[in-house]
Coordinates of C-alpha atoms in Angstrom, one line a residue:
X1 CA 0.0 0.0 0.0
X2 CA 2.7 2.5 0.9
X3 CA 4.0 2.4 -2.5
X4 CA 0.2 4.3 -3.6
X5 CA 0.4 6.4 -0.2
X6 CA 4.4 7.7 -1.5
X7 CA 2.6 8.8 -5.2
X8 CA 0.2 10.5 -4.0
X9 CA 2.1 12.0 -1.3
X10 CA 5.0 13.0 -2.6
X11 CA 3.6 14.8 -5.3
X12 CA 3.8 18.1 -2.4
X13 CA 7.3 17.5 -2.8
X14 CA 7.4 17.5 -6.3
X15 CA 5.5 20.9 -5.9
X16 CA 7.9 22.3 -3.6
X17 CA 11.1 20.8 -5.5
X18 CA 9.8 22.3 -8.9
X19 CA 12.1 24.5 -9.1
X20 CA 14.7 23.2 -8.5
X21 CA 14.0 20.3 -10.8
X22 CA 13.8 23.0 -13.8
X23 CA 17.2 24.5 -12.7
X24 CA 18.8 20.9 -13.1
X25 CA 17.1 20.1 -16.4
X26 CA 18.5 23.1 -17.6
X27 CA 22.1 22.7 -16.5
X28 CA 22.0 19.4 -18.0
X29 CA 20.5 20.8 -21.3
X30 CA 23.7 22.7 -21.8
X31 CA 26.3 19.9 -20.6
X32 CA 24.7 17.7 -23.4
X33 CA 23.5 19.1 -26.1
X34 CA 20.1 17.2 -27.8
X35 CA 19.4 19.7 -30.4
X36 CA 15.9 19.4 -31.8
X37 CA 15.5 16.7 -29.6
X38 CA 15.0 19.5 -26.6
X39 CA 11.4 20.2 -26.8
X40 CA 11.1 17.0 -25.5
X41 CA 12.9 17.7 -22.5
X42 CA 11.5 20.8 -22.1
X43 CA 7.9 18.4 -22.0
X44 CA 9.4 17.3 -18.9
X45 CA 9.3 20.3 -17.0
X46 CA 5.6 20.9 -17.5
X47 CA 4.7 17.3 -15.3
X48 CA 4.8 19.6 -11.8
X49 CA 2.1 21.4 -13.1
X50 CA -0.2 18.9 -13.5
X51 CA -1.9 16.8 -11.0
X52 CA -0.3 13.3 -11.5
X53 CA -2.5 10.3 -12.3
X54 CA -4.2 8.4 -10.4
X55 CA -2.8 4.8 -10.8
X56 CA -5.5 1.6 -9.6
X57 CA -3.6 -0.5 -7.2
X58 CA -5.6 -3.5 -7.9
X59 CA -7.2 -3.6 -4.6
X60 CA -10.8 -4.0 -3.6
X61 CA -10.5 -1.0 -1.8
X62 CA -8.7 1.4 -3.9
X63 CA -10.7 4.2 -4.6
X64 CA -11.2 4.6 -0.9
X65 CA -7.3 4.0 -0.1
X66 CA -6.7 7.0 -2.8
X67 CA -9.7 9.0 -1.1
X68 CA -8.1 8.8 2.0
X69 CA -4.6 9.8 0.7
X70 CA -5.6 13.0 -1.5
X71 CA -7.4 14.4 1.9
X72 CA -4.8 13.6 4.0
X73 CA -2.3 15.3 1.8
X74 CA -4.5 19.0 1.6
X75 CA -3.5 19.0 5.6
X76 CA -0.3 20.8 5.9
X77 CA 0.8 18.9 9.3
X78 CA 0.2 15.6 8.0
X79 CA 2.1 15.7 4.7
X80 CA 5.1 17.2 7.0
X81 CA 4.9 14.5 9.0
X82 CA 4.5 12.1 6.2
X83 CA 8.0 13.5 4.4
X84 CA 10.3 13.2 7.8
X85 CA 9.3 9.7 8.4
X86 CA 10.8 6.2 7.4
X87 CA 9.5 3.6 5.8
X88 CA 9.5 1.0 8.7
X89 CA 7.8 4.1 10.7
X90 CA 4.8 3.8 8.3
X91 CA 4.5 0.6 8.3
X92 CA 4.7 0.3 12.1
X93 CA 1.8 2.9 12.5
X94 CA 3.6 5.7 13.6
X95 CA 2.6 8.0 11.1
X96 CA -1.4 7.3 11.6
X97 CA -1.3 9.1 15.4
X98 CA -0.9 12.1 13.7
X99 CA -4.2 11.9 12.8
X100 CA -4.9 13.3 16.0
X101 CA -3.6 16.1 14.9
X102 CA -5.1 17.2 11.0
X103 CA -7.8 19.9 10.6
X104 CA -11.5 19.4 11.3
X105 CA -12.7 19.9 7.6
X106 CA -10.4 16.6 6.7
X107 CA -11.6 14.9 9.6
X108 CA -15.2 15.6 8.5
X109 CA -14.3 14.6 5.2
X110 CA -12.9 10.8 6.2
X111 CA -15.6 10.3 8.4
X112 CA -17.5 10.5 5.0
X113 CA -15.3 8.4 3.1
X114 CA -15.5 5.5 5.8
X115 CA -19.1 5.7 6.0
X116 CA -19.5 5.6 1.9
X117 CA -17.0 2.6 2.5
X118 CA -18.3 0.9 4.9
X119 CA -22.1 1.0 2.8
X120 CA -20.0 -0.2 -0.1
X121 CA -18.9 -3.1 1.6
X122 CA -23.0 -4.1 2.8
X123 CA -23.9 -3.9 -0.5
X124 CA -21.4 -5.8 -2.0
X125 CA -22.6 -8.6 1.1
X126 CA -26.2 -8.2 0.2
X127 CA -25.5 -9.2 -3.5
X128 CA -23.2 -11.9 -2.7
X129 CA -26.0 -12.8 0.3
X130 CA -28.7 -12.6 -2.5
X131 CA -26.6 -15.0 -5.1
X132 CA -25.7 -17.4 -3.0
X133 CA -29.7 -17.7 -2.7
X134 CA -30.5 -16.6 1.1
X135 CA -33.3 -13.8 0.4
X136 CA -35.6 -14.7 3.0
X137 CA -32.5 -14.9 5.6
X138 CA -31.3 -11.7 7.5
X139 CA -28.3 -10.7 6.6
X140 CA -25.2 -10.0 10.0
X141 CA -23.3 -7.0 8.1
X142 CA -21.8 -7.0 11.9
X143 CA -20.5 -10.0 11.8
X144 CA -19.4 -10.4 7.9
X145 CA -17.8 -6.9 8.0
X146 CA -15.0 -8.4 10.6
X147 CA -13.6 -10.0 6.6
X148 CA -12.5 -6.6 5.9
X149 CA -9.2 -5.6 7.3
X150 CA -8.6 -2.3 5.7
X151 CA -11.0 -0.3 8.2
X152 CA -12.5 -1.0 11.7
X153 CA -15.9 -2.3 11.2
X154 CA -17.1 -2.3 14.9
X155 CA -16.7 2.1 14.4
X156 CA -18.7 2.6 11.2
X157 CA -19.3 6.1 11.7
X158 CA -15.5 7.4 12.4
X159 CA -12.8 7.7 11.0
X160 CA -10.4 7.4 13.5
X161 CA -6.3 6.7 14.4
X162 CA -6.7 2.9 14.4
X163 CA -8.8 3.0 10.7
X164 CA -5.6 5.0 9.5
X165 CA -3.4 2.2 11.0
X166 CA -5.4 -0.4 9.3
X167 CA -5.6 0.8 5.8
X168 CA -1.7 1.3 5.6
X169 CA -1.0 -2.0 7.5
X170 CA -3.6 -4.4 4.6
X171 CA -2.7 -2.3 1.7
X172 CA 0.9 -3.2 2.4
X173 CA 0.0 -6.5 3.2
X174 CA -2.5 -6.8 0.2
X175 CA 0.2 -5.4 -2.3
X176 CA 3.4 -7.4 -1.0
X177 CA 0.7 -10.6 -1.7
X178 CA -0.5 -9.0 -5.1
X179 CA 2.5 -10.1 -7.4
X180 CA 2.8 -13.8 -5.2
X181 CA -1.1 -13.9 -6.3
X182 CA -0.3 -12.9 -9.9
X183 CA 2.4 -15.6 -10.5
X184 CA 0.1 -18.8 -9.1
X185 CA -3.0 -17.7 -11.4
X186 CA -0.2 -17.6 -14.4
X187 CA 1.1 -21.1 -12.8
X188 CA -2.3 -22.3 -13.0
X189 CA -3.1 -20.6 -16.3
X190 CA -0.3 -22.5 -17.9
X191 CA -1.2 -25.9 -16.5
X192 CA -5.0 -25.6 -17.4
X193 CA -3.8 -24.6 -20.9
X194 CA -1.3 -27.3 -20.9
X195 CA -4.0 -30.2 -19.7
X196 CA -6.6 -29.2 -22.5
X197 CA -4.2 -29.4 -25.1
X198 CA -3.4 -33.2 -23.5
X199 CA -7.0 -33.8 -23.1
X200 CA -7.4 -32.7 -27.0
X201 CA -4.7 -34.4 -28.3
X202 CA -6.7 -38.5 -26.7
X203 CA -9.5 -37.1 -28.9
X204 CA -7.1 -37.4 -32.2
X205 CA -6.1 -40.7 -33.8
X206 CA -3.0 -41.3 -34.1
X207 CA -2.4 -39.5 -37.4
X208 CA -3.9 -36.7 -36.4
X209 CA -2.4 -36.5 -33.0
X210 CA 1.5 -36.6 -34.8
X211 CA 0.3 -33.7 -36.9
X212 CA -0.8 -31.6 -34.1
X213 CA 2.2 -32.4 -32.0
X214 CA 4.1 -31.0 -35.1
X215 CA 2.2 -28.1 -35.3
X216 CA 2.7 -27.4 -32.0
X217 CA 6.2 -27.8 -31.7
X218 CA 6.2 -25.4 -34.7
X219 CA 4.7 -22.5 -33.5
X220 CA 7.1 -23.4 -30.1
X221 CA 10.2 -22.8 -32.8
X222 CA 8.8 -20.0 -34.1
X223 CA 8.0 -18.2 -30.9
X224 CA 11.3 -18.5 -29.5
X225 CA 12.9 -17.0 -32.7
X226 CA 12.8 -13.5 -31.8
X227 CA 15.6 -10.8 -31.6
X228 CA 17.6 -11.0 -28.1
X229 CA 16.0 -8.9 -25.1
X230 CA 18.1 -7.4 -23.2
X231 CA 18.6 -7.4 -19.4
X232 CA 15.5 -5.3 -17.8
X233 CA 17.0 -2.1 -16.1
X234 CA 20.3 -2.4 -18.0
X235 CA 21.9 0.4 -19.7
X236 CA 21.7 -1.5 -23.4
X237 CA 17.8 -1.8 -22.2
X238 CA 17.6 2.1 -21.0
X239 CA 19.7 3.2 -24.3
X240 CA 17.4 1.4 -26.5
X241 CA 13.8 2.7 -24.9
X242 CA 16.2 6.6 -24.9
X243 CA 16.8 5.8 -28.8
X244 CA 13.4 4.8 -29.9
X245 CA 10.5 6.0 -27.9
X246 CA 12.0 9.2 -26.8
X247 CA 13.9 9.8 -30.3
X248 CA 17.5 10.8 -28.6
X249 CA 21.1 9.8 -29.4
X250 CA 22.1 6.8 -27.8
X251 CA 25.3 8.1 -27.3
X252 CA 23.8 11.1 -25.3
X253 CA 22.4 9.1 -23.0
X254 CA 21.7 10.8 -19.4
X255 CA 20.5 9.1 -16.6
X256 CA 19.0 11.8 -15.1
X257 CA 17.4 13.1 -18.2
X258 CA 16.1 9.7 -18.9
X259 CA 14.5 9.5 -14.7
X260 CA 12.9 12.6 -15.9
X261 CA 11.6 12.0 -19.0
X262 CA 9.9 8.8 -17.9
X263 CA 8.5 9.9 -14.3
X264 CA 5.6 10.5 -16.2
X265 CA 3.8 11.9 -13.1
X266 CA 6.4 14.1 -11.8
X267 CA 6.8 12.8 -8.8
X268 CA 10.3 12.5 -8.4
X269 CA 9.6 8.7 -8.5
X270 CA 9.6 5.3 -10.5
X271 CA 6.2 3.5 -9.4
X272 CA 5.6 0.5 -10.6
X273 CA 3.7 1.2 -13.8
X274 CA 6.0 3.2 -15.0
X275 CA 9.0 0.6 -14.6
X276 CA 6.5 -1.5 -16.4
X277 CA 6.2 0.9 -19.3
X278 CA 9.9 0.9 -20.0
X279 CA 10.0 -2.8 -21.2
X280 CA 7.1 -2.6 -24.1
X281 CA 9.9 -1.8 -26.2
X282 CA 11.6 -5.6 -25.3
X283 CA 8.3 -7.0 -25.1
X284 CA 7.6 -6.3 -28.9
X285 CA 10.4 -8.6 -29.5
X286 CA 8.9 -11.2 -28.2
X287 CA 5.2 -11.0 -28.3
X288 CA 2.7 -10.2 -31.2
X289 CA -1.1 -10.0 -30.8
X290 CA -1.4 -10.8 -34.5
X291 CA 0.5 -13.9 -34.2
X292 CA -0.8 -17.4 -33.2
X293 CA 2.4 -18.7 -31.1
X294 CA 2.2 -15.5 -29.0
X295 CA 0.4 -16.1 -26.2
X296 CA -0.8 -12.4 -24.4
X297 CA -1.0 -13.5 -21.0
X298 CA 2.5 -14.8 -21.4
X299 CA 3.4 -11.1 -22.5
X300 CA 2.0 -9.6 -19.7
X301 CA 3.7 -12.2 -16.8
X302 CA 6.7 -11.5 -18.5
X303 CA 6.5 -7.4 -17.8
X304 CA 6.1 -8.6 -14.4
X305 CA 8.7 -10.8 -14.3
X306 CA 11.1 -7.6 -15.3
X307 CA 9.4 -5.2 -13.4
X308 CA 9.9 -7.5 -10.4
X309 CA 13.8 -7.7 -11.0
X310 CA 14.1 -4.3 -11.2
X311 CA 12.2 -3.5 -8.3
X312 CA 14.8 -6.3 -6.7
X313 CA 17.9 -4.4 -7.7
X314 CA 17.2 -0.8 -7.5
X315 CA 14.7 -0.4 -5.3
X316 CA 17.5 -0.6 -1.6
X317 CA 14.4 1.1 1.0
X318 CA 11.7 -1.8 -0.6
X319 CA 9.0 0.3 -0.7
X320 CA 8.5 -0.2 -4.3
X321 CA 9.4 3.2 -5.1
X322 CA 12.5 3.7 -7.2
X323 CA 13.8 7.4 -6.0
X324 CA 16.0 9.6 -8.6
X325 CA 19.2 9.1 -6.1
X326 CA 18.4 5.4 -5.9
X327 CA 18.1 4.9 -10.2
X328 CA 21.9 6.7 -10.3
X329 CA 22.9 4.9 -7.9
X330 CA 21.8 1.4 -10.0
X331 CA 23.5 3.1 -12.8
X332 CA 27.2 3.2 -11.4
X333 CA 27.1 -0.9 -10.8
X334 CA 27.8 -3.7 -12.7
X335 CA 24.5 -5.3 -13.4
X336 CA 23.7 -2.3 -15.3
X337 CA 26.9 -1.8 -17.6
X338 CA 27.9 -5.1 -17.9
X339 CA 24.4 -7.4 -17.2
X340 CA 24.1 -10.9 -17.9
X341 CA 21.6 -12.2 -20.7
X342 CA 17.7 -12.1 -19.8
X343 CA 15.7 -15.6 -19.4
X344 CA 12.6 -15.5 -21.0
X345 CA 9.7 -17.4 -20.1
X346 CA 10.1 -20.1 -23.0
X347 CA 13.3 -20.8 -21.2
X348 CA 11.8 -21.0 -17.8
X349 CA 8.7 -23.7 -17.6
X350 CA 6.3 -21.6 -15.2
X351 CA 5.8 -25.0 -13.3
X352 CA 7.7 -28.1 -11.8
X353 CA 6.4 -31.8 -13.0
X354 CA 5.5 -32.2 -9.6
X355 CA 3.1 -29.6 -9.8
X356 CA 1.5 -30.2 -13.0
X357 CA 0.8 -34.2 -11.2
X358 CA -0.9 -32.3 -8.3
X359 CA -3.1 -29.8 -10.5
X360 CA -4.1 -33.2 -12.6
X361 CA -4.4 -35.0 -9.4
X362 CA -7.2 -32.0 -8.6
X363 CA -8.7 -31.3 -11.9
X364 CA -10.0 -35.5 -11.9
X365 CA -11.0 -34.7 -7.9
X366 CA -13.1 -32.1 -8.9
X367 CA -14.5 -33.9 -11.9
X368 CA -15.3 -36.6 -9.7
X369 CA -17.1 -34.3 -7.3
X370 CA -18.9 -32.6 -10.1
X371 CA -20.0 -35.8 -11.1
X372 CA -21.5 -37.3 -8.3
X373 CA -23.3 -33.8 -7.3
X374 CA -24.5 -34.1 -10.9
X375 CA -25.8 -38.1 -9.7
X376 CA -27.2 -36.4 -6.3
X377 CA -28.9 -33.5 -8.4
X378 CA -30.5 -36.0 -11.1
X379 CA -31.9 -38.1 -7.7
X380 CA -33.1 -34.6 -6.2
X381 CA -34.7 -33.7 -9.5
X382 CA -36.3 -37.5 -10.0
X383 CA -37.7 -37.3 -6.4
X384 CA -39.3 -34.4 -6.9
X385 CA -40.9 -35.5 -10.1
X386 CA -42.4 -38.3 -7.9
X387 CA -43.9 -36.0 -5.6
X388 CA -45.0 -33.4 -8.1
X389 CA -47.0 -36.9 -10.5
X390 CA -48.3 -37.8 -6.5
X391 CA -49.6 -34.1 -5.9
X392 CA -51.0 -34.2 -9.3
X393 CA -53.2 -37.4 -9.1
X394 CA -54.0 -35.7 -5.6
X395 CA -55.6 -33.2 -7.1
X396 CA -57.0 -34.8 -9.8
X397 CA -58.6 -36.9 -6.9
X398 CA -60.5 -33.9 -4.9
X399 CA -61.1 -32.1 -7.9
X400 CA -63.5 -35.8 -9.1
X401 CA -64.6 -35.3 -5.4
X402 CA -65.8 -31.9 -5.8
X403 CA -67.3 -32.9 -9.1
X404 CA -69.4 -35.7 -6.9
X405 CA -70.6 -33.5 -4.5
X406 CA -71.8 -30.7 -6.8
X407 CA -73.7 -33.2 -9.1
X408 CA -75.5 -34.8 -5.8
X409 CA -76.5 -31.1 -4.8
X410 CA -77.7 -30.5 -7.8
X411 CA -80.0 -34.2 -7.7
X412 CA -81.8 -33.9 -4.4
X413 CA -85.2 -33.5 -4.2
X414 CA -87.4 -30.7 -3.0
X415 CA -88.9 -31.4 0.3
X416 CA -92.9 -31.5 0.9
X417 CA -94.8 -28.7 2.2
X418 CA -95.1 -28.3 6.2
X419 CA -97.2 -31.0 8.1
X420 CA -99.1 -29.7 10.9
X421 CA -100.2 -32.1 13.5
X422 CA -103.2 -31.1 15.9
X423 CA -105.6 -32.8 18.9
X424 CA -105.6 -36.7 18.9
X425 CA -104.6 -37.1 15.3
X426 CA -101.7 -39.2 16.5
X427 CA -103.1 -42.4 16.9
X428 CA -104.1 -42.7 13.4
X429 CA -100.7 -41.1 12.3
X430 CA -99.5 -44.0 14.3
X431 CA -101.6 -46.3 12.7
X432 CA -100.6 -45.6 9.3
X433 CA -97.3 -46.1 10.1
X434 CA -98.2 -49.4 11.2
X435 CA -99.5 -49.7 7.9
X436 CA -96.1 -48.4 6.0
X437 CA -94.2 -50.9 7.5
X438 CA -96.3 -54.1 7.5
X439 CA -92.8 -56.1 7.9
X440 CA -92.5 -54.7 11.8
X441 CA -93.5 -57.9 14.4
X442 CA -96.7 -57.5 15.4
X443 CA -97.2 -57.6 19.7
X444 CA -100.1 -59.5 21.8
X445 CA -101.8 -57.3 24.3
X446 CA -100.8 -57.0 27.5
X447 CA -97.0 -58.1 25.7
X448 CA -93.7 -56.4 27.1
X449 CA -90.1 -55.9 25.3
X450 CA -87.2 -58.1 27.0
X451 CA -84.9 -56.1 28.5
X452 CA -82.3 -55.9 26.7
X453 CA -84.7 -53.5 24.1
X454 CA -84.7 -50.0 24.8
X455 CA -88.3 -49.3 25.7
X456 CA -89.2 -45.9 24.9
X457 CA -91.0 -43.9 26.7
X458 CA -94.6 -42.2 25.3
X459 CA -93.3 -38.6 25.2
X460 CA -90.0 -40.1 23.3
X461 CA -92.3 -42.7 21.1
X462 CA -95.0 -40.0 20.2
X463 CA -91.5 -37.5 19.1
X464 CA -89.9 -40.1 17.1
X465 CA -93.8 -40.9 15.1
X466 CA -94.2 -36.8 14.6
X467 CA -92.7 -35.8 11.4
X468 CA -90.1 -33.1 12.1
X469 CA -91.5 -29.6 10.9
X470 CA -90.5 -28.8 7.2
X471 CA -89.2 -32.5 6.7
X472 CA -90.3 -35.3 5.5
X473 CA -90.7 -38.6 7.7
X474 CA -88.3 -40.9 6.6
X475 CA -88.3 -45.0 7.6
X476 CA -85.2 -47.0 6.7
X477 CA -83.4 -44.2 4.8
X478 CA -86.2 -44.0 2.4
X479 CA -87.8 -41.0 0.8
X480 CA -91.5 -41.0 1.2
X481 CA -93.6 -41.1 -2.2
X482 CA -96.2 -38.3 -2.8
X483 CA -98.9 -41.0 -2.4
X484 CA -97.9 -41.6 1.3
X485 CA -97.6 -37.7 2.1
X486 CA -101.3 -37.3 0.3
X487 CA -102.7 -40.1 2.2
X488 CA -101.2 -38.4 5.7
X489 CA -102.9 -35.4 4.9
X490 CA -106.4 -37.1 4.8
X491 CA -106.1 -38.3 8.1
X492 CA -105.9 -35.4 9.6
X493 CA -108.2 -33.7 7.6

């Protein structure tokens, strides 16, 4: 991180060292001349005027980490502070207790930032929340915010000393991890691209399998045959970036007027992107985008790969800054006049045998996982079927059911009009229900019921014979016949 905090930073000092900048520029100007080749010096001395550009770090968190640093800087105490202390200071925390000390209105401002961050960082939960498929589940931003180093989640309001002290500590952290992390995804890259071209080739018959192994070892040939590139940070490598991008003799060649020309922010500094943009010259030797041997991603691990070195022998403080004093000082050694011949990547396999076995070893581990959660999705899926045929049929069942009922509803018969029973008309009510049901056993007077027959008694007999008011009287579950109601009426009549 402190590699992002020193470019934005030190671009006060660039401001306040303008001048002095200019006067060397010029002093060199006459001690070599460039002739028309000065305008492009001149170019040069124009970069302290402009703001320099703001350069990604690759982190989750940048644009708050470059927030933070351009407010911090507009406080005069702070960016004091920030050019009399070490490196190893930094990084130990030293330099965030003085953020005790900056004006309110960037204290205000931070407080901002974190809270902007901090609702960044719930969002970006909620979505991952929401993919993952827990909608109806509530969501512990609380607890899920303890992932993120870079601020202190249990303060989400503040910006305070120990949220200063985290953001430098995990963007240090983060970018000392960030090249390590670029190298194993090119390691992997390699192997996956190396295992489908095996996995290709057991397609292929035989005949067609030796003419892809020859085309393949063809293009190898041809991508190796490529002009020599020389050693990254060398003078040959400098000379050749001052002779054809910047249009200069290579026998003027000037350190300092080179740092100059190519600290394209103006920050008295080499950051890492602009290392990176001195080797597209050496790159062009080797890669083409136009070409099918060259590989892109190769091109791009290999401006790492250089940058890296570079940063390895120049950069003595390690905080991935190369300083003006540090790049002459690289320049009076000799790895730089006298280097040895640069390795490309053709020459050095990104991976051991041993590791290409494991990554096989884990590619057929994961197939074999994928495959039996594709056996235990298939099962899932054919259970369900089962249940969705068995809730089907259900309702085909109680929808017949509903059928049944209606059509019964609609079939039943009206009921007769009211019977109204008065004065002693019982007993001959009674007496022509002896006659509806001649097949009840007939008793001899003076007869009683055993007892194991409920006898009823006359109030309960004489309720059971009287027709219910409004209904018909029933016997055995039959329907009386308009015939029998008729003849109950003349009865009573």
């Amino acid at each position: 991180m402190v590699d992002r905090v020193h470019i934005k930073m030190c671009w006060s000092r660039a401001l306040l060292t303008g001048w002095v900048l200019l006067l060397v520029q010029l002093q060199h100007l006459q001690a070599v001349p460039i002739g028309i080749d000065k305008t492009k010096v001149k170019e040069a001395e124009k970069k302290p005027d402009e703001p320099p550009a703001s350069v990604d770090t690759g982190l989750h968190y940048d644009r708050y980490l470059r927030e933070v640093i351009d407010f911090l800087e507009k406080d005069q105490h702070f960016r004091e502070k920030l050019h009399n202390t070490d490196m190893e200071d930094i990084k130990q925390g030293k330099l965030a207790q003085e953020l005790d000390f900056v004006s309110h209105h960037v204290r205000t401002k931070l407080d901002e930032l974190k809270r902007q961050e901090v609702n960044r960082l719930r969002t970006l939960l909620k979505a991952k929340h929401d993919l993952e498929g827990g909608n109806d589940i509530a969501v512990d931003h609380q607890a899920l915010l303890k992932q993120f180093e870079h601020l202190n989640h249990m303060n989400p309001h503040t910006f305070e000393v120990e949220d200063l002290d985290r953001l430098i500590k995990s963007a240090t952290s983060d970018l000392e991890n960030f090249d390590k992390e670029r190298h194993e995804d090119f390691k992997r890259y390699e192997m996956m691209k190396e295992h489908d071209r095996q996995e290709h080739l057991k397609t292929l018959d035989e005949e067609q399998r030796k003419k892809e192994e020859d085309h393949y070892e063809e293009m190898k040939k041809k991508h190796a045959d490529h002009p020599k590139v020389n050693h990254p940070g060398s003078q040959n490598q400098l000379k050749e970036v001052w002779e054809e991008a910047d249009g200069l003799d290579p026998e003027d060649f000037d350190p300092k007027t080179f740092f100059n020309l190519h600290d394209t922010n103006g920050d008295g500094f080499f950051d890492e992107q602009e290392l990176e943009a001195l080797f597209t010259k050496e790159l062009e030797k080797i890669y083409d985008p136009t070409n099918e041997e060259d590989d892109m991603v190769e091109m791009e691990e290999e401006r790492l790969r250089m940058r890296e070195h570079v940063m390895n022998e120049v950069d003595s403080n390690k905080d991935r800054l190369v300083s003006l004093d540090e790049f002459l000082v690289a320049t009076k050694k000799k790895e730089f006049l006298e280097p040895d011949s640069w390795e490309t990547l053709e020459q050095n396999q990104a991976y051991t045998d041993e590791e290409m076995r494991e990554f096989e070893e884990h590619l057929a581990q994961q197939e074999q996982d994928l495959n039996q959660r594709t056996v235990d999705l298939q099962k899932q899926r054919e259970e369900l079927e089962r249940q969705q045929e068995q809730l089907n049929a259900q309702k085909v069942e109680l929808q017949q059911a509903v059928e049944h009922m209606e059509r019964l509803k609609s079939e039943k018969v009206d009921p007769p009009p009211d019977i109204h029973v008065e004065g002693n008309a019982v007993a001959e009510v009674h007496a022509a229900d002896n006659q509806l049901h001649p097949d009840q056993e007939a008793h001899p007077p003076g007869h009683q019921e055993t007892p194991q027959h409920h006898q009823d008694t006359p109030q309960e007999h004489h309720n059971q014979d009287l027709p219910q008011q409004g209904q018909p009287q029933a016997h055995h579950g039959e329907l009386p016949n308009q015939q029998d109601v008729a003849q109950g009426q003349h009865n009573l009549a």
